[in-house]
Tab-separated table of C-alpha atoms in Angstrom:
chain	number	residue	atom	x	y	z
A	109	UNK	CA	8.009	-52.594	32.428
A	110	UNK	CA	8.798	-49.122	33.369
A	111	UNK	CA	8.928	-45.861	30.482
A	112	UNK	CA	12.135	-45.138	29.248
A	113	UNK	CA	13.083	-41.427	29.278
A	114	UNK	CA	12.983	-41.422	25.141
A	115	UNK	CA	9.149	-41.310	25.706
A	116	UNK	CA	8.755	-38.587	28.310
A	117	UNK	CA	7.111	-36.418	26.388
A	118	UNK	CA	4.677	-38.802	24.728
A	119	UNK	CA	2.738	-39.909	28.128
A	120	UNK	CA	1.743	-43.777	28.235
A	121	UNK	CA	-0.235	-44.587	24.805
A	122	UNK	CA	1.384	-43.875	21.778
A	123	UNK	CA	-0.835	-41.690	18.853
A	124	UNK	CA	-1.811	-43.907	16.021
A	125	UNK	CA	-0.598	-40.869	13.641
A	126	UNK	CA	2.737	-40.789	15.697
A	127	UNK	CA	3.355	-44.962	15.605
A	128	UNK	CA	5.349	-45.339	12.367
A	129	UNK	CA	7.673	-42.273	13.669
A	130	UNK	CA	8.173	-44.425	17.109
A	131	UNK	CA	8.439	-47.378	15.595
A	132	UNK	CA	11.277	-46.653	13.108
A	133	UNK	CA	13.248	-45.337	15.740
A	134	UNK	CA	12.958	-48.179	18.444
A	135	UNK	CA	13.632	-50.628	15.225
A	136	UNK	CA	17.025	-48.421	14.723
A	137	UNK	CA	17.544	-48.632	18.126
A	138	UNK	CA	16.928	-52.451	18.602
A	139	UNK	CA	19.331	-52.657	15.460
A	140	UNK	CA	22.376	-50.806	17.092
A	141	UNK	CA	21.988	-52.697	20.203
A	142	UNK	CA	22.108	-56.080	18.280
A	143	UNK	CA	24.953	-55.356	16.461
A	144	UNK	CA	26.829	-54.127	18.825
A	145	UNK	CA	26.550	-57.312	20.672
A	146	UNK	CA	27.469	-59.184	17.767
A	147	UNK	CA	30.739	-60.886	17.831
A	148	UNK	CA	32.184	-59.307	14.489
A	149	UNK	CA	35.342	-61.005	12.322
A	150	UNK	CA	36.864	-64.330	13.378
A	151	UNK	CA	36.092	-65.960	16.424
A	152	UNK	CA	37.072	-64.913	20.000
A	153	UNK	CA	40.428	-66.576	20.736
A	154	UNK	CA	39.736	-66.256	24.495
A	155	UNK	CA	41.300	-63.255	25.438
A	156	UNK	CA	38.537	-61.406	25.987
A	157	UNK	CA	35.399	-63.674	27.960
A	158	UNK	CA	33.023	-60.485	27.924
A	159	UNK	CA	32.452	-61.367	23.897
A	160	UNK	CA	30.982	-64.498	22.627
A	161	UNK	CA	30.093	-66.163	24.953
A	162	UNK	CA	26.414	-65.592	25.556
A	163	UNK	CA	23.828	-68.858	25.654
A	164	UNK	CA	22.026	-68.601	22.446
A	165	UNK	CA	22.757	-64.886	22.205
A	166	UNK	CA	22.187	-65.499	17.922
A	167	UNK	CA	18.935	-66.145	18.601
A	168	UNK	CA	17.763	-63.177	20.866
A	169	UNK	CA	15.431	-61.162	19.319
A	170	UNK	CA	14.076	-58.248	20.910
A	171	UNK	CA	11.412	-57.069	18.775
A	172	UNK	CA	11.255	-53.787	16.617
A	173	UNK	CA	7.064	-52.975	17.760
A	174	UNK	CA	5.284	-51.835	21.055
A	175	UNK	CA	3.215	-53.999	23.167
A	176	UNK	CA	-0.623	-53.296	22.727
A	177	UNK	CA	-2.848	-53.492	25.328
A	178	UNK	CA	-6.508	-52.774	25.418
A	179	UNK	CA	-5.898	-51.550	21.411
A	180	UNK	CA	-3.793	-48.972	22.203
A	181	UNK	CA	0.526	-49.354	21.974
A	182	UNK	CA	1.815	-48.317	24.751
A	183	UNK	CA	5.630	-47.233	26.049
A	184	UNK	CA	5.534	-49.056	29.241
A	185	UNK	CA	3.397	-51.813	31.631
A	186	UNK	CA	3.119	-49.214	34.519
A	187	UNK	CA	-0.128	-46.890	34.058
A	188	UNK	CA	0.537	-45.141	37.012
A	189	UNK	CA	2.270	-42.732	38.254
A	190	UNK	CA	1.900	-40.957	35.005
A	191	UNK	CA	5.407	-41.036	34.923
A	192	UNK	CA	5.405	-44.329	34.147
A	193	UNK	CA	8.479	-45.180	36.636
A	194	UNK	CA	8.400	-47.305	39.803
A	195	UNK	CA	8.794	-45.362	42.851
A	196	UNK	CA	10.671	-46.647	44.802
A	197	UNK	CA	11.711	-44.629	48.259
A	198	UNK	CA	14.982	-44.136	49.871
A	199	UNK	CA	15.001	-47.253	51.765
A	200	UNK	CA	13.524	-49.026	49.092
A	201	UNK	CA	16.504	-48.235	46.956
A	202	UNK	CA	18.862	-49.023	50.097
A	203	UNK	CA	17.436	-52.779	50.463
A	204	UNK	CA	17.819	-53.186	46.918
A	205	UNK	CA	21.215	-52.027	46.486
A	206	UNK	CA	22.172	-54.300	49.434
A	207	UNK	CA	20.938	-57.686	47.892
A	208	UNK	CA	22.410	-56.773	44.844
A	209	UNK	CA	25.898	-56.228	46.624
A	210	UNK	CA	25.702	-59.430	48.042
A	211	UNK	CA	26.011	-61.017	44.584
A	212	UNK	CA	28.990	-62.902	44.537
A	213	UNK	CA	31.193	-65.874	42.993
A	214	UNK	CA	31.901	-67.562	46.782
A	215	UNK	CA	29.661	-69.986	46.237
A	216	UNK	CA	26.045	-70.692	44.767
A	217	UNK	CA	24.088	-68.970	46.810
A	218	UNK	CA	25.698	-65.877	45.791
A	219	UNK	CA	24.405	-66.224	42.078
A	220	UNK	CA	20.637	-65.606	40.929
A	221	UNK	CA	18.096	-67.533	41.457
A	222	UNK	CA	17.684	-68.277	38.084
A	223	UNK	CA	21.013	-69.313	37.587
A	224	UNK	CA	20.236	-71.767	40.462
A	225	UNK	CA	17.678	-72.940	38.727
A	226	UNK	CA	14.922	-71.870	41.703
A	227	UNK	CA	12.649	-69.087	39.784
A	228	UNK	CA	12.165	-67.775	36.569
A	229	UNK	CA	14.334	-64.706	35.569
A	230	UNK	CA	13.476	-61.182	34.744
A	231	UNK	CA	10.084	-61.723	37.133
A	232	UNK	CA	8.218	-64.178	34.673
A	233	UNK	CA	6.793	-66.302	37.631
A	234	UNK	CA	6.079	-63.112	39.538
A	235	UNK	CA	3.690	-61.761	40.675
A	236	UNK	CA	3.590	-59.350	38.885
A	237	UNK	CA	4.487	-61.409	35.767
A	238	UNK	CA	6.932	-60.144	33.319
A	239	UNK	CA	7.948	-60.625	29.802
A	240	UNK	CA	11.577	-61.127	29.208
A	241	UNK	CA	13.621	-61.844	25.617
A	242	UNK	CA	12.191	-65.548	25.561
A	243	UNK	CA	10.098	-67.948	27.144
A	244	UNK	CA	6.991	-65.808	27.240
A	245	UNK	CA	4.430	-68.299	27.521
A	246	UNK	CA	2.306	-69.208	30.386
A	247	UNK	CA	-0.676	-71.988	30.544
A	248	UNK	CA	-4.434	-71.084	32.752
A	249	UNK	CA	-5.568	-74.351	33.823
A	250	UNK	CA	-8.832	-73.214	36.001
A	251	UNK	CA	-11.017	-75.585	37.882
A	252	UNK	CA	-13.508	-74.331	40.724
A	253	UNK	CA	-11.057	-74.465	43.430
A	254	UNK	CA	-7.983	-73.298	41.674
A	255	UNK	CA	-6.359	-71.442	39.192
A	256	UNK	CA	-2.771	-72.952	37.941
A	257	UNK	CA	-0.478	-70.974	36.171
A	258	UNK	CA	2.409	-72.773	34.566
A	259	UNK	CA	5.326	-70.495	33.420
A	260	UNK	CA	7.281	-71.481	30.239
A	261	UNK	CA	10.894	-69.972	32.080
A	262	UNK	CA	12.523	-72.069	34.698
A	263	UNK	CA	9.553	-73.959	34.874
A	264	UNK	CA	7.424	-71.988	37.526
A	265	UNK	CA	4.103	-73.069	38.812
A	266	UNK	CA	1.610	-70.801	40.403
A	267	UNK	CA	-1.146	-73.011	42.187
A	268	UNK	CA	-3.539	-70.211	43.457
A	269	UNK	CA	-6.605	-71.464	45.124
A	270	UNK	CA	-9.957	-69.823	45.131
A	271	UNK	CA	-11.465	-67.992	47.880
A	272	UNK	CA	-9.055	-69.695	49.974
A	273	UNK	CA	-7.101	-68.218	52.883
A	274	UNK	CA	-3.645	-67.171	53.365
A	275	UNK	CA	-0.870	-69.382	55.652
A	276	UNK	CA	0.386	-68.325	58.270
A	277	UNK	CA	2.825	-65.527	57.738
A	278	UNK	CA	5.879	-67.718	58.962
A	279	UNK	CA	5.297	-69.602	55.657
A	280	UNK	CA	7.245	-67.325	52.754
A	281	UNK	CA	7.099	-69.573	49.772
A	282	UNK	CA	8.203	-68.645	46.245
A	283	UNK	CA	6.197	-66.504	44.429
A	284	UNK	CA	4.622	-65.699	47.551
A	285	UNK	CA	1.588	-66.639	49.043
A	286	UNK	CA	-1.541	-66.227	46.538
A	287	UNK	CA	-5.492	-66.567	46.840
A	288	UNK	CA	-7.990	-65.091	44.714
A	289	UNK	CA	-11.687	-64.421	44.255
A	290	UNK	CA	-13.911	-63.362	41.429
A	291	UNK	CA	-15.184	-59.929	41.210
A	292	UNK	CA	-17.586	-60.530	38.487
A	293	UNK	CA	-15.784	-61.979	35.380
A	294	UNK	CA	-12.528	-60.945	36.807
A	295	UNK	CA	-10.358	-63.183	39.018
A	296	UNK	CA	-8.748	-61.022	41.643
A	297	UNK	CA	-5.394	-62.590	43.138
A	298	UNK	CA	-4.087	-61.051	46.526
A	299	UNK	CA	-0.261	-62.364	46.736
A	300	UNK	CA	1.534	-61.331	50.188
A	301	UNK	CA	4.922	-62.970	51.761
A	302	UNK	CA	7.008	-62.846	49.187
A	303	UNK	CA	9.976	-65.402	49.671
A	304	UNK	CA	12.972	-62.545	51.428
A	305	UNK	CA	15.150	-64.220	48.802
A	306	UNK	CA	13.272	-63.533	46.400
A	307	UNK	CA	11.896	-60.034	47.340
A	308	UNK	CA	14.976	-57.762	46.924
A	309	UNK	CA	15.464	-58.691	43.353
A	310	UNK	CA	11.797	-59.582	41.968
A	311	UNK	CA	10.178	-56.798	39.764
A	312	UNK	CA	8.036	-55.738	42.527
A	313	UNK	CA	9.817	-56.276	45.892
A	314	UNK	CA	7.428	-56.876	48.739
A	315	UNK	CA	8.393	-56.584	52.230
A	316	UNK	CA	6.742	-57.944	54.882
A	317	UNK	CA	3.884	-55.047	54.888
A	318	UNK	CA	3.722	-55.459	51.005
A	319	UNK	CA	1.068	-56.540	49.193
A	320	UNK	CA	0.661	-57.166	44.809
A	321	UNK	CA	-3.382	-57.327	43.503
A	322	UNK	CA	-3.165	-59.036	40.471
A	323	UNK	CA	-6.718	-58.568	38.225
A	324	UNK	CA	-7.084	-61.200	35.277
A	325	UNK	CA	-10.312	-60.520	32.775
A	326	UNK	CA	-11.548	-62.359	29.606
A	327	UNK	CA	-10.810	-59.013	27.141
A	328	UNK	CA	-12.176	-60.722	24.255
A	329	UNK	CA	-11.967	-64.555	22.844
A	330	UNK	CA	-8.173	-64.004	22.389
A	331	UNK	CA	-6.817	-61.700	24.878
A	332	UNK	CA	-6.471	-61.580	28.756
A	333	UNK	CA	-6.129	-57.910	30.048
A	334	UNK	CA	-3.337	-58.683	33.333
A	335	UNK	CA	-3.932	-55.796	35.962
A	336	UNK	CA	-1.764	-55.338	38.828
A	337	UNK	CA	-1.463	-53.226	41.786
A	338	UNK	CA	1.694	-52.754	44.149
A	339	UNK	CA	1.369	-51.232	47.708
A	340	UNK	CA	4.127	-51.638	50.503
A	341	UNK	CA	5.397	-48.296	52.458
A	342	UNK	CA	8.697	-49.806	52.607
A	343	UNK	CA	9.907	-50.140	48.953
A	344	UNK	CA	7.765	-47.582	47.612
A	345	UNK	CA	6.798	-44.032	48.280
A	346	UNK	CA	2.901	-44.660	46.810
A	347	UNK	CA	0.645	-47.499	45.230
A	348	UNK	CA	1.544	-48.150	41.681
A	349	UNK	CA	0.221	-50.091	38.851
A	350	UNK	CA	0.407	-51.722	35.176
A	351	UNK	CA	-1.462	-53.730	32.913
A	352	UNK	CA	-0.680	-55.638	29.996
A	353	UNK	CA	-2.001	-58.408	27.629
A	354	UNK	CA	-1.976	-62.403	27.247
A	355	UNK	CA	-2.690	-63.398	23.777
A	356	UNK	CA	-3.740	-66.436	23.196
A	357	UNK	CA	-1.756	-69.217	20.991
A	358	UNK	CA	-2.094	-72.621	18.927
A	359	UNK	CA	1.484	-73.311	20.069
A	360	UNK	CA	2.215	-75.513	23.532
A	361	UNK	CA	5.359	-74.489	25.741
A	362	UNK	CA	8.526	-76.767	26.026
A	363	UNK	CA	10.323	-78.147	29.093
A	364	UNK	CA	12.687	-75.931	30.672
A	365	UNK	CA	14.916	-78.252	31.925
A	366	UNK	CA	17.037	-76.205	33.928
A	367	UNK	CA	17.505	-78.632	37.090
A	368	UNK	CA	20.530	-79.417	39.767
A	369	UNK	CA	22.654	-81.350	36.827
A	370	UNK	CA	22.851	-77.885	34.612
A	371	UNK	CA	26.571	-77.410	34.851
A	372	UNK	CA	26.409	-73.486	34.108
A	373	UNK	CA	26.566	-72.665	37.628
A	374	UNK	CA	29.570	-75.169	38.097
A	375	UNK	CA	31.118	-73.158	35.030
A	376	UNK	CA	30.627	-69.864	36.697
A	377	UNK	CA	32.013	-70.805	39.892
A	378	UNK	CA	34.733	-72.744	38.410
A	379	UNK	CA	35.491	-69.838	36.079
A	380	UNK	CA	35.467	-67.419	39.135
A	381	UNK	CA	38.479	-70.177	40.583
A	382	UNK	CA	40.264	-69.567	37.703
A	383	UNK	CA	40.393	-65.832	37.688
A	384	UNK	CA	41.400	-65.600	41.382
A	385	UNK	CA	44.143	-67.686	40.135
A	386	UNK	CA	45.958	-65.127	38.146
A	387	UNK	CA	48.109	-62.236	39.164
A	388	UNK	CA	46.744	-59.061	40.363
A	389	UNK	CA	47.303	-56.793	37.603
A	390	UNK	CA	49.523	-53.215	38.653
């Protein structure tokens, strides 16, 4: 989402005469990463559980090309601050670095919610949504009173009603709490109340004076253009915003089926047993 610093100097969108030059480099880059994650030689023989022993971790593929939106390839979601970096304040930085200490291997609640099984990881359910290594899709069903978004990872459902009204603020559900209106062709979706689980480690952490404008237009017969805006004086030190695209697809999205009987969270727990089992190295 936000600009890495290797594209400071080029600003947001990417000059058609420059692409090939960018492109060959993050392909390089993309390269390097993936072999150095590859397990190289003979098998691991256990000595070493860092290696190996990702889920599927052949088949991640990153990409080699920018994302495109509105025609143009761009080096991040966020269009503003120029910058293209989230700004978070000092206190916005604090909250976050406390839910991320409480991370632990005590007991389930101390894993992610996506290891649990609860939300999508990486911010796909969002709001804002996110793309992430896999599981990119998403299904619009829209009727007159609704729009449903169904969310290929961990099987997130966004049920946003139209010019409805928001619960009352004691209600914090997941994903928050969504309505949305039409502004012309464009559905507007206002999302406040962010679940305070949730919050700290979402994409775009809300607190309770937070607020994320999401802006969904028909760009052409294939493409959505996805708007978003962010304001909350807590987290951040100013408003800030991204776009991206939805491209349609022929192609239907398969269960998730990440549910209470996935024993990966039993395996990191029992694994986390096992280590505070062995001797405290000198």
């Amino acid at each position: 989402m936000q600009r890495s610093a290797n594209y400071e100097e080029v600003g947001l969108v990417i000059p058609d005469d420059r692409l090939p030059e960018f492109t060959n480099d993050h392909h390089q880059n993309v390269r390097q990463a993936t072999d150095d994650n590859q397990v190289q030689g003979e098998l691991p023989d256990g000595s070493d559980l860092a290696r190996g022993r990702g889920y599927n971790a052949f088949w991640v593929d990153p990409g080699s090309q920018f994302g495109r939106v509105r025609g143009q390839s761009r080096t991040s979601w966020i269009t503003y601050p120029e910058d293209g970096r989230i700004p978070f304040s000092q206190q916005g930085n604090d909250l976050r670095s406390a839910a991320y200490a409480r991370r632990g291997n005590d007991g389930p609640e101390g894993r992610s919610l996506g290891e649990r099984c609860i939300i999508g990881f990486g911010s796909t359910g969002g709001p804002p949504m996110n793309n992430v290594l896999y599981n990119n899709m998403y299904q619009f069903v829209q009727t007159d009173d609704y729009l449903m978004i169904l969310v290929e990872m961990v099987h997130d459902t966004r049920i946003i009603p139209i010019n409805g009204q928001h619960r009352p603020d004691a209600l914090e559900p997941w994903l928050g709490d969504s309505v949305g209106y039409w502004d012309g062709d464009t559905l507007v979706v206002e999302t406040v109340n962010l679940h305070p689980q949730q919050s700290p480690r979402n994409a775009a952490p809300l607190s309770a004076e937070g607020k994320i404008v999401e802006r969904f237009t028909r760009y052409s017969d294939d493409q959505i253009l996805y708007e978003f805006e962010v304001s909350d004086p807590v987290y951040y030190t100013e408003d800030w915003r991204g776009e991206m695209t939805f491209n349609t697809t022929d192609t239907k999205p398969y269960e998730y089926a990440c549910h209470e009987g996935n024993y990966g969270l039993t395996g990191i727990l029992a694994g986390a047993r096992r280590l505070e089992l062995e001797p405290a190295s000198d």
